[in-house]
Amino acid sequence: MAAGLTALERFVHQSLASGHSRQNTAQALVAAGWSEAQVRGALGAYADSDFPVPVPRPRVSVSARETFVYLLTFSALYVVAFHLCALWFDLIGFYLPDAIEEYPYWSGGVDDSLRSSVAALAVAFPLFAWLCHRIDADVRRNPGHRLSPVRRWLTYLTLFLAAAALICDASALLYHWLGGELSLRFGLKALAVAAIAGSAFGYYMRDLQREETQA
């Protein structure tokens, strides 16, 4: 056994190697005071196999390349979401201008905003789609990569940001409705935020559920 193994890992390995079942091993550890989460983690390091000796599962590791790829992928996603929302807002302002604005909506500043959003989407969206394709192909070749810590942390961060955006959006919508200030412009902008944040939240929530089922 490797010198870096903990007492829990050594016990699990020796117990399974001696022919004890996973259930009996877990019961003995829980009775000794180990938590169920610790026991599940230790037993999860070995495959549920009929092989005479314990078969270790591959350990998840983090490489610099993997960190770079996932950081770039999620950064591209955030750029796409932000500029897609900004583009939607600009189009709403153009087709439904605010009567109390002191300048025409289609002005130099807004024109710059539209061009900036279109340019950012033209670069970030193809990059995001290509990176997702590469990641999916890599996961199909190496299913263990589904459990990448970097991927899971960034996925949960994205879920948090999307959920926060949905909560703030719903709160703002309810606030304006209760005050009798709900307009078509504001409703369409709230719909834009809900559509973008809701799509991201739903996609990555299903992705997490699929990973936990298949991994």
Coordinates of C-alpha atoms in Angstrom, one line a residue:
M1 CA 0.0 0.0 0.0
A2 CA 1.1 3.6 -0.7
A3 CA 2.5 5.4 2.3
G4 CA 0.1 8.3 1.7
L5 CA -3.0 6.3 2.5
T6 CA -5.0 7.3 5.6
A7 CA -6.1 4.8 8.3
L8 CA -9.6 4.8 6.8
E9 CA -8.4 4.0 3.3
R10 CA -6.1 1.2 4.6
F11 CA -8.9 -0.3 6.6
V12 CA -11.3 -0.3 3.6
H13 CA -8.6 -1.9 1.4
Q14 CA -7.7 -4.6 3.9
S15 CA -11.4 -5.3 4.7
L16 CA -12.4 -5.7 1.0
A17 CA -9.2 -7.7 0.3
S18 CA -10.1 -10.1 3.2
G19 CA -13.5 -10.9 1.6
H20 CA -15.8 -8.7 3.7
S21 CA -18.7 -7.2 1.9
R22 CA -19.0 -3.4 1.3
Q23 CA -22.1 -3.4 3.5
N24 CA -20.3 -5.0 6.5
T25 CA -17.3 -2.8 6.0
A26 CA -19.5 0.3 6.0
Q27 CA -21.4 -0.8 9.1
A28 CA -18.2 -1.5 11.0
L29 CA -16.9 2.0 10.2
V30 CA -20.1 3.8 11.1
A31 CA -20.2 1.9 14.4
A32 CA -16.7 3.1 15.0
G33 CA -17.7 6.7 14.6
W34 CA -16.9 7.5 11.0
S35 CA -19.6 9.5 9.2
E36 CA -21.6 8.1 6.4
A37 CA -20.1 10.6 3.9
Q38 CA -16.6 9.6 4.9
V39 CA -17.4 5.9 4.5
R40 CA -19.0 6.4 1.1
G41 CA -16.0 8.4 0.0
A42 CA -13.6 5.6 1.1
L43 CA -15.6 2.8 -0.4
G44 CA -16.2 4.8 -3.6
A45 CA -12.4 4.7 -4.2
Y46 CA -12.9 1.0 -5.2
A47 CA -15.1 -0.4 -7.9
D48 CA -18.0 -2.7 -6.9
S49 CA -16.4 -5.8 -8.6
D50 CA -16.3 -9.5 -8.0
F51 CA -12.5 -9.5 -8.6
P52 CA -10.7 -11.3 -5.7
V53 CA -8.8 -8.1 -4.7
P54 CA -10.2 -4.5 -4.4
V55 CA -10.1 -2.8 -7.8
P56 CA -9.3 0.9 -7.4
R57 CA -11.2 3.5 -9.4
P58 CA -9.1 6.2 -11.2
R59 CA -8.4 9.2 -9.0
V60 CA -9.6 12.6 -10.3
S61 CA -6.7 15.0 -10.9
V62 CA -6.5 18.6 -12.0
S63 CA -4.0 19.6 -14.7
A64 CA -3.1 23.1 -15.8
R65 CA -4.4 22.4 -19.3
E66 CA -7.8 21.3 -17.9
T67 CA -8.0 24.4 -15.7
F68 CA -7.2 26.6 -18.7
V69 CA -9.8 24.9 -20.9
Y70 CA -12.6 25.1 -18.4
L71 CA -11.8 28.7 -17.3
L72 CA -11.8 29.8 -21.0
T73 CA -15.1 27.9 -21.7
F74 CA -17.0 29.4 -18.8
S75 CA -15.5 32.9 -19.4
A76 CA -16.8 32.6 -23.0
L77 CA -20.2 31.6 -21.6
Y78 CA -20.4 34.7 -19.4
V79 CA -19.4 37.0 -22.2
V80 CA -22.1 35.4 -24.4
A81 CA -24.7 35.8 -21.7
F82 CA -23.8 39.4 -20.9
H83 CA -23.7 40.6 -24.5
L84 CA -26.8 38.7 -25.5
C85 CA -28.7 40.4 -22.8
A86 CA -27.2 43.8 -23.7
L87 CA -28.1 43.3 -27.4
W88 CA -31.7 42.4 -26.4
F89 CA -31.9 45.5 -24.2
D90 CA -30.6 47.7 -27.0
L91 CA -33.1 46.3 -29.5
I92 CA -35.9 46.9 -27.0
G93 CA -34.8 50.5 -26.6
F94 CA -34.6 51.0 -30.4
Y95 CA -38.1 49.6 -31.2
L96 CA -39.8 50.8 -27.9
P97 CA -38.0 54.1 -27.2
D98 CA -38.7 55.9 -23.9
A99 CA -40.6 59.1 -24.5
I100 CA -38.9 60.9 -21.6
E101 CA -35.3 60.3 -22.8
E102 CA -33.5 63.5 -23.7
Y103 CA -31.8 62.0 -26.8
P104 CA -32.9 59.6 -29.5
Y105 CA -32.2 56.0 -28.6
W106 CA -30.5 55.3 -31.9
S107 CA -27.5 57.5 -31.1
G108 CA -23.8 57.1 -31.3
G109 CA -23.5 55.6 -27.8
V110 CA -26.2 53.0 -28.4
D111 CA -24.8 52.3 -31.9
D112 CA -21.5 51.6 -30.3
S113 CA -23.2 49.3 -27.7
L114 CA -24.9 47.3 -30.5
R115 CA -21.7 46.9 -32.5
S116 CA -19.8 46.0 -29.3
S117 CA -22.4 43.3 -28.5
V118 CA -22.5 41.9 -32.0
A119 CA -18.7 41.8 -32.2
A120 CA -18.4 40.1 -28.8
L121 CA -21.0 37.5 -29.7
A122 CA -19.4 36.8 -33.1
V123 CA -16.1 35.9 -31.3
A124 CA -17.3 34.4 -28.0
F125 CA -20.2 32.2 -29.1
P126 CA -18.2 30.2 -31.7
L127 CA -15.4 29.8 -29.2
F128 CA -17.8 28.6 -26.5
A129 CA -19.4 26.1 -29.0
W130 CA -16.0 24.8 -30.1
L131 CA -14.7 24.3 -26.6
C132 CA -17.9 22.5 -25.5
H133 CA -17.5 20.2 -28.5
R134 CA -13.9 19.5 -27.6
I135 CA -14.8 18.9 -23.9
D136 CA -17.7 16.5 -24.8
A137 CA -15.4 14.5 -27.1
D138 CA -12.8 14.3 -24.4
V139 CA -15.3 13.1 -21.8
R140 CA -16.6 10.4 -24.2
R141 CA -13.0 9.1 -24.5
N142 CA -12.3 9.5 -20.8
P143 CA -15.6 9.2 -18.8
G144 CA -13.7 9.9 -15.5
H145 CA -13.2 13.5 -16.6
R146 CA -16.8 14.1 -15.8
L147 CA -15.8 14.3 -12.2
S148 CA -13.3 17.1 -12.8
P149 CA -13.2 19.4 -9.7
V150 CA -12.6 22.4 -11.9
R151 CA -15.6 21.6 -14.0
R152 CA -17.9 21.0 -11.0
W153 CA -16.8 24.2 -9.2
L154 CA -17.3 26.4 -12.3
T155 CA -20.6 24.6 -13.0
Y156 CA -21.9 25.3 -9.4
L157 CA -20.6 28.9 -9.7
T158 CA -22.6 29.3 -12.9
L159 CA -25.7 27.8 -11.3
F160 CA -25.3 30.3 -8.4
L161 CA -25.0 33.3 -10.7
A162 CA -27.9 32.2 -12.8
A163 CA -30.1 31.6 -9.7
A164 CA -29.1 35.0 -8.3
A165 CA -30.0 36.7 -11.6
L166 CA -33.4 34.9 -11.6
I167 CA -34.2 35.9 -8.0
C168 CA -33.2 39.6 -8.6
D169 CA -35.2 39.6 -11.9
A170 CA -38.3 38.2 -10.3
S171 CA -38.0 40.6 -7.3
A172 CA -37.6 43.6 -9.6
L173 CA -40.6 42.5 -11.7
L174 CA -42.8 42.1 -8.6
Y175 CA -41.6 45.5 -7.2
H176 CA -42.6 47.3 -10.4
W177 CA -45.9 45.4 -10.6
L178 CA -46.9 46.2 -7.0
G179 CA -46.0 49.9 -7.6
G180 CA -48.1 50.0 -10.8
E181 CA -45.0 50.9 -12.8
L182 CA -44.8 47.8 -14.9
S183 CA -44.3 48.7 -18.6
L184 CA -43.9 46.7 -21.7
R185 CA -40.3 47.8 -22.0
F186 CA -39.4 46.6 -18.5
G187 CA -41.4 43.4 -18.9
L188 CA -39.4 42.5 -22.1
K189 CA -36.1 43.3 -20.4
A190 CA -37.1 41.1 -17.4
L191 CA -38.1 38.4 -19.9
A192 CA -34.6 38.6 -21.5
V193 CA -32.9 38.1 -18.2
A194 CA -35.2 35.3 -17.3
A195 CA -34.7 33.5 -20.6
I196 CA -30.9 33.8 -20.6
A197 CA -30.4 33.0 -16.9
G198 CA -33.1 30.3 -16.9
S199 CA -31.6 28.6 -20.0
A200 CA -28.1 28.5 -18.4
F201 CA -29.5 27.2 -15.1
G202 CA -31.6 24.5 -16.7
Y203 CA -28.8 23.3 -19.0
Y204 CA -26.2 23.0 -16.3
M205 CA -28.6 21.5 -13.7
R206 CA -29.4 18.7 -16.2
D207 CA -25.7 18.4 -17.0
L208 CA -24.9 17.8 -13.3
Q209 CA -27.7 15.3 -13.0
R210 CA -26.5 13.4 -16.1
E211 CA -22.9 13.4 -14.7
E212 CA -23.9 12.0 -11.4
T213 CA -25.9 9.3 -13.1
Q214 CA -23.3 8.3 -15.6
A215 CA -20.1 8.8 -13.6

